[in-house]
Amino acid sequence: MTEFFHMGGYAFFVWTSYAVVAVLFTYQFLSSRSQHKKLIRQLGAEVEHKIRRSNKS
Amino acid sequence: MTTESLNSSSRGKKWLWFHRFGSPAWVYGFASRWAMPIGVVALLLFVVGLYQGLVVAPPDYQMGDSYRIIFIHVPSAWLSMFSYFVMAVSAGIGLVWHIKVSDLVARSVAPLGAMFTFCALVTGSLWGKPTWGTYWVWDARLTSELVLLFLFIGYIALSNAIEDRRTASRASAVLALVGLINLPIIHFSVEWWNTLHQGATVTKLGRPSIDTRMLIPLLIMFFAFNFYFLSAMLYRLRCELLSQERRTQWVREIVND
């Protein structure tokens, strides 16, 4: 197991590359999903606001 | 009914599926249906590919374990160019035929392309240090890949800088199309110039000069990256469609559910 993490002495280069890719890919994926949720909420509020305003007038 | 009218009606039907791709509401539904399953396939491929690449594949006889960066470097580099191609072509289609969905595809691919290009540069740099003894050289392959990153950033900046959406997508489409010239330069840079970067290994005609136990994880990771790209693009496209079409009836129906 330690041998696996050691990567034949190239641990820094191998694990940094994999970490950069993993972090960016995960962040990108999660952020676009949460942006979608936020948009739905925001647009829903806008529509409701409009309906309420048109009901008043 | 004459044969001619039969022909034209069947031709009309054949084109019907294609026209749906121009309808934002239909594309939104399509993206919602497929983004998740494609993402799950990507995740499974990543698990298998990482295990094969980091555990099963033997160390290289020259580079030792540092070569394992190849399993993320090559797919990132491939996708950096592929996403540029997708971005430029769909921006071009949007420019010529004024198809809104096409513009939005280009907009959602651009940040992904920038990310893949950045990953290709960083992993390449981290592979270069133990192999060539340097993180960076101004060599043709590396420089043209850096230019690709600037093209992506330029496209994103330009399409966000102009207030009017149609002018913005028109201007950035022209930039994307002009930048297409960089793709053959990246691909052939290792042949046209004397570079530190090695030539093609896998796509070489005839026998690929790589051990099968190394080729298999590379291919699995290649498919994992492509599925990831597809899924991520569909998720981004959903957001682009919603915010672009916020005034339309179909968006109101979706957000009210």
Coordinates of C-alpha atoms in Angstrom, one line a residue:
Chain A
M1 CA 0.0 0.0 0.0
T2 CA 2.8 2.5 0.9
E3 CA 4.4 1.4 -2.4
F4 CA 1.2 2.4 -4.2
F5 CA 1.3 5.9 -2.7
H6 CA 5.0 6.2 -3.2
M7 CA 4.6 5.8 -7.0
G8 CA 8.2 4.7 -7.5
G9 CA 9.4 8.1 -6.2
Y10 CA 7.1 10.1 -8.5
A11 CA 4.3 10.5 -5.9
F12 CA 4.4 14.4 -6.1
F13 CA 4.0 14.5 -9.9
V14 CA 1.5 11.7 -10.2
W15 CA -0.8 12.6 -7.3
T16 CA -0.7 16.3 -8.0
S17 CA -1.9 15.8 -11.6
Y18 CA -4.6 13.4 -10.5
A19 CA -5.7 15.8 -7.7
V20 CA -5.9 18.8 -10.0
V21 CA -8.1 16.9 -12.5
A22 CA -10.3 15.4 -9.8
V23 CA -10.9 18.6 -8.0
L24 CA -11.7 20.6 -11.2
F25 CA -13.9 17.9 -12.7
T26 CA -15.9 17.5 -9.4
Y27 CA -16.2 21.2 -8.8
Q28 CA -17.3 21.9 -12.4
F29 CA -19.9 19.1 -12.2
L30 CA -21.4 20.1 -8.8
S31 CA -21.4 23.9 -9.5
S32 CA -23.4 23.5 -12.8
R33 CA -25.9 21.3 -10.9
S34 CA -26.3 23.8 -8.1
Q35 CA -26.5 26.7 -10.5
H36 CA -29.5 24.8 -12.2
K37 CA -31.2 24.5 -8.8
K38 CA -30.6 28.2 -8.1
L39 CA -32.0 29.2 -11.5
I40 CA -35.1 27.2 -11.0
R41 CA -35.7 28.8 -7.6
Q42 CA -34.9 32.3 -8.9
L43 CA -37.1 32.1 -12.0
G44 CA -39.9 30.5 -10.0
A45 CA -39.8 33.5 -7.6
E46 CA -39.9 35.9 -10.6
V47 CA -42.9 34.2 -12.1
E48 CA -44.7 34.2 -8.7
H49 CA -43.9 37.9 -8.3
K50 CA -45.4 38.7 -11.7
I51 CA -48.6 36.7 -11.0
R52 CA -49.1 38.4 -7.7
R53 CA -48.6 41.8 -9.3
S54 CA -51.1 41.1 -12.1
N55 CA -53.6 39.8 -9.6
K56 CA -53.4 43.1 -7.7
S57 CA -54.0 45.3 -10.7
Chain B
M1 CA -51.5 9.5 -53.9
T2 CA -48.7 9.9 -56.3
T3 CA -45.2 8.6 -55.6
E4 CA -43.9 12.2 -55.5
S5 CA -46.1 13.3 -52.7
L6 CA -45.3 10.1 -50.8
N7 CA -41.6 10.8 -51.2
S8 CA -41.9 14.4 -50.0
S9 CA -44.0 13.4 -47.0
S10 CA -41.5 10.7 -45.9
R11 CA -38.7 13.1 -46.4
G12 CA -40.5 15.6 -44.2
K13 CA -40.8 12.9 -41.5
K14 CA -37.2 12.0 -41.7
W15 CA -36.2 15.6 -41.0
L16 CA -38.6 16.0 -38.2
W17 CA -36.3 14.4 -35.6
F18 CA -33.5 16.8 -36.7
H19 CA -35.6 19.9 -36.3
R20 CA -36.3 19.1 -32.7
F21 CA -32.7 20.0 -31.9
G22 CA -33.6 23.6 -32.8
S23 CA -36.4 23.7 -30.2
P24 CA -35.1 24.9 -26.8
A25 CA -37.9 23.2 -24.9
W26 CA -37.3 19.8 -26.5
V27 CA -33.5 20.1 -26.0
Y28 CA -34.1 21.0 -22.4
G29 CA -36.1 17.8 -21.9
F30 CA -33.5 15.8 -23.8
A31 CA -30.7 17.2 -21.6
S32 CA -32.7 16.5 -18.4
R33 CA -33.3 12.9 -19.5
W34 CA -29.7 12.1 -20.5
A35 CA -27.3 14.2 -18.4
M36 CA -27.6 11.9 -15.3
P37 CA -27.4 8.4 -17.0
I38 CA -24.4 9.6 -19.1
G39 CA -22.8 11.0 -15.9
V40 CA -23.3 7.6 -14.2
V41 CA -21.6 5.8 -17.1
A42 CA -18.7 8.3 -16.9
L43 CA -18.3 7.6 -13.1
L44 CA -18.3 3.8 -13.6
L45 CA -15.7 4.2 -16.4
F46 CA -13.6 6.5 -14.2
V47 CA -13.6 3.9 -11.3
V48 CA -12.5 1.0 -13.6
G49 CA -10.0 3.2 -15.6
L50 CA -8.4 4.6 -12.5
Y51 CA -8.0 1.1 -11.0
Q52 CA -6.6 -0.3 -14.2
G53 CA -4.3 2.7 -14.7
L54 CA -3.0 3.2 -11.2
V55 CA -2.9 -0.4 -9.9
V56 CA -3.1 -3.0 -12.6
A57 CA -0.9 -1.4 -15.4
P58 CA 2.9 -2.1 -14.9
P59 CA 5.4 0.7 -14.5
D60 CA 7.2 1.9 -17.6
Y61 CA 10.7 0.6 -18.2
Q62 CA 12.0 4.1 -18.8
M63 CA 9.8 6.5 -17.0
G64 CA 8.8 4.3 -14.0
D65 CA 5.5 5.3 -12.5
S66 CA 5.6 8.9 -13.7
Y67 CA 4.1 7.7 -17.0
R68 CA 0.8 7.1 -15.3
I69 CA 0.0 10.8 -15.9
I70 CA -0.7 9.7 -19.5
F71 CA -4.1 8.3 -18.4
I72 CA -5.4 11.8 -17.6
H73 CA -3.0 13.9 -19.8
V74 CA -3.9 12.4 -23.2
P75 CA -7.7 12.3 -22.7
S76 CA -7.6 16.0 -21.4
A77 CA -5.6 17.0 -24.4
W78 CA -7.9 15.2 -26.8
L79 CA -11.0 16.8 -25.2
S80 CA -9.4 20.3 -25.2
M81 CA -9.2 20.0 -29.0
F82 CA -12.5 18.2 -29.4
S83 CA -14.4 20.7 -27.3
Y84 CA -12.9 23.6 -29.3
F85 CA -14.1 21.9 -32.5
V86 CA -17.6 21.4 -31.1
M87 CA -17.7 25.0 -29.8
A88 CA -16.5 26.5 -33.1
V89 CA -18.8 24.4 -35.3
S90 CA -21.9 25.1 -33.2
A91 CA -21.1 28.8 -32.9
G92 CA -20.6 28.8 -36.7
I93 CA -24.0 27.1 -37.2
G94 CA -25.6 29.7 -34.9
L95 CA -23.9 32.4 -36.9
V96 CA -25.1 31.2 -40.3
W97 CA -28.6 29.8 -39.5
H98 CA -29.4 31.8 -36.4
I99 CA -30.2 28.7 -34.4
K100 CA -30.4 29.8 -30.7
V101 CA -29.7 26.3 -29.3
S102 CA -26.6 26.1 -31.3
D103 CA -25.2 29.3 -29.8
L104 CA -26.0 28.0 -26.3
V105 CA -24.2 24.7 -27.0
A106 CA -21.1 26.8 -27.9
R107 CA -21.5 28.8 -24.7
S108 CA -21.8 25.8 -22.5
V109 CA -18.9 24.0 -24.1
A110 CA -16.5 26.9 -23.7
P111 CA -15.8 26.7 -20.0
L112 CA -15.4 22.9 -20.2
G113 CA -12.9 23.3 -23.1
A114 CA -10.9 25.8 -21.0
M115 CA -10.9 23.4 -18.1
F116 CA -9.7 20.5 -20.3
T117 CA -7.0 22.6 -21.8
F118 CA -5.8 23.8 -18.4
C119 CA -5.7 20.1 -17.2
A120 CA -3.7 19.1 -20.3
L121 CA -1.2 21.9 -19.6
V122 CA -0.9 21.2 -15.9
T123 CA -0.6 17.4 -16.2
G124 CA 1.8 17.8 -19.1
S125 CA 3.9 20.2 -17.0
L126 CA 4.0 17.8 -14.1
W127 CA 5.0 15.0 -16.4
G128 CA 7.6 17.1 -18.1
K129 CA 9.5 17.8 -14.9
P130 CA 10.6 14.2 -14.1
T131 CA 10.9 13.3 -17.8
W132 CA 12.5 16.3 -19.5
G133 CA 13.8 18.0 -16.4
T134 CA 11.6 21.1 -16.8
Y135 CA 8.1 22.2 -16.1
W136 CA 7.8 24.3 -19.2
V137 CA 9.5 24.9 -22.5
W138 CA 8.4 27.3 -25.3
D139 CA 8.1 24.4 -27.7
A140 CA 5.6 24.2 -30.6
R141 CA 3.2 21.7 -29.0
L142 CA 3.1 23.4 -25.6
T143 CA 2.8 26.9 -27.0
S144 CA 0.0 26.1 -29.4
E145 CA -1.9 24.3 -26.5
L146 CA -1.4 27.5 -24.4
V147 CA -2.8 29.5 -27.3
L148 CA -5.8 27.2 -27.3
L149 CA -6.4 28.1 -23.6
F150 CA -6.3 31.8 -24.5
L151 CA -8.7 31.2 -27.3
F152 CA -11.2 29.7 -24.9
I153 CA -10.7 32.5 -22.4
G154 CA -11.1 35.0 -25.2
Y155 CA -14.3 33.4 -26.4
I156 CA -15.8 33.4 -22.9
A157 CA -14.7 37.0 -22.2
L158 CA -16.0 38.3 -25.5
S159 CA -19.4 36.5 -25.3
N160 CA -19.9 37.9 -21.8
A161 CA -18.6 41.4 -22.5
I162 CA -21.2 42.4 -25.1
E163 CA -24.6 43.2 -23.6
D164 CA -26.7 42.3 -26.6
R165 CA -26.9 38.5 -26.8
R166 CA -27.1 38.3 -30.6
T167 CA -24.2 40.6 -31.2
A168 CA -22.2 38.8 -28.5
S169 CA -22.8 35.4 -30.0
R170 CA -22.0 36.7 -33.5
A171 CA -18.7 38.3 -32.5
S172 CA -17.6 35.4 -30.4
A173 CA -18.5 32.9 -33.2
V174 CA -16.2 34.8 -35.6
L175 CA -13.4 34.5 -33.0
A176 CA -14.1 30.8 -32.5
L177 CA -14.0 30.1 -36.3
V178 CA -10.8 32.0 -36.8
G179 CA -9.2 30.1 -33.9
L180 CA -10.0 26.8 -35.6
I181 CA -6.7 27.2 -37.5
N182 CA -5.0 26.4 -34.2
L183 CA -6.3 22.8 -34.1
P184 CA -4.2 21.5 -37.1
I185 CA -1.3 23.5 -35.7
I186 CA -1.5 21.7 -32.4
H187 CA -2.0 18.3 -34.0
F188 CA 0.9 18.5 -36.5
S189 CA 3.2 20.6 -34.3
V190 CA 5.2 17.5 -33.3
E191 CA 5.8 16.8 -37.0
W192 CA 6.3 20.3 -38.4
W193 CA 8.7 21.5 -35.7
N194 CA 11.5 20.0 -33.7
T195 CA 9.9 19.6 -30.3
L196 CA 10.5 18.0 -27.0
H197 CA 7.0 16.6 -27.1
Q198 CA 6.8 13.1 -28.4
G199 CA 4.9 12.2 -31.6
A200 CA 1.7 10.2 -31.8
T201 CA 1.7 6.9 -30.0
V202 CA -1.8 5.5 -30.1
T203 CA -3.2 7.0 -33.3
K204 CA -0.2 6.0 -35.3
L205 CA -1.0 4.0 -38.3
G206 CA -0.4 0.3 -37.9
R207 CA 0.5 -1.1 -34.5
P208 CA 0.3 1.4 -31.6
S209 CA 3.6 1.6 -29.8
I210 CA 2.3 1.0 -26.4
D211 CA 1.9 -2.1 -24.2
T212 CA -1.7 -3.6 -24.2
R213 CA -1.8 -3.4 -20.4
M214 CA -1.2 0.3 -20.7
L215 CA -3.4 0.8 -23.7
I216 CA -6.5 -0.7 -22.1
P217 CA -6.7 1.8 -19.1
L218 CA -5.9 4.6 -21.5
L219 CA -8.9 3.7 -23.7
I220 CA -11.2 3.3 -20.7
M221 CA -10.1 6.7 -19.4
F222 CA -10.6 8.2 -22.9
F223 CA -14.2 7.0 -22.9
A224 CA -14.7 8.1 -19.3
F225 CA -13.5 11.6 -20.2
N226 CA -15.8 11.8 -23.2
F227 CA -18.9 10.7 -21.3
Y228 CA -18.0 13.2 -18.6
F229 CA -17.8 15.9 -21.2
L230 CA -21.2 14.9 -22.7
S231 CA -22.9 14.8 -19.3
A232 CA -21.3 18.1 -18.1
M233 CA -22.2 19.8 -21.4
L234 CA -25.9 18.7 -21.0
Y235 CA -26.0 20.0 -17.4
R236 CA -24.5 23.4 -18.5
L237 CA -26.8 23.6 -21.5
R238 CA -29.8 23.2 -19.2
C239 CA -28.7 26.3 -17.3
E240 CA -28.0 28.3 -20.5
L241 CA -31.5 27.3 -21.9
L242 CA -33.3 28.3 -18.7
S243 CA -31.7 31.7 -18.4
Q244 CA -31.8 32.5 -22.1
E245 CA -35.5 31.5 -22.4
R246 CA -36.6 32.8 -19.0
R247 CA -39.5 34.8 -20.5
T248 CA -41.0 31.9 -22.4
Q249 CA -44.0 29.8 -21.5
W250 CA -42.2 26.5 -21.3
V251 CA -39.7 27.8 -18.8
R252 CA -42.5 29.2 -16.6
E253 CA -44.2 25.8 -16.7
I254 CA -40.9 24.1 -15.6
V255 CA -40.1 26.5 -12.8
N256 CA -43.7 26.4 -11.4
D257 CA -43.6 22.6 -11.0

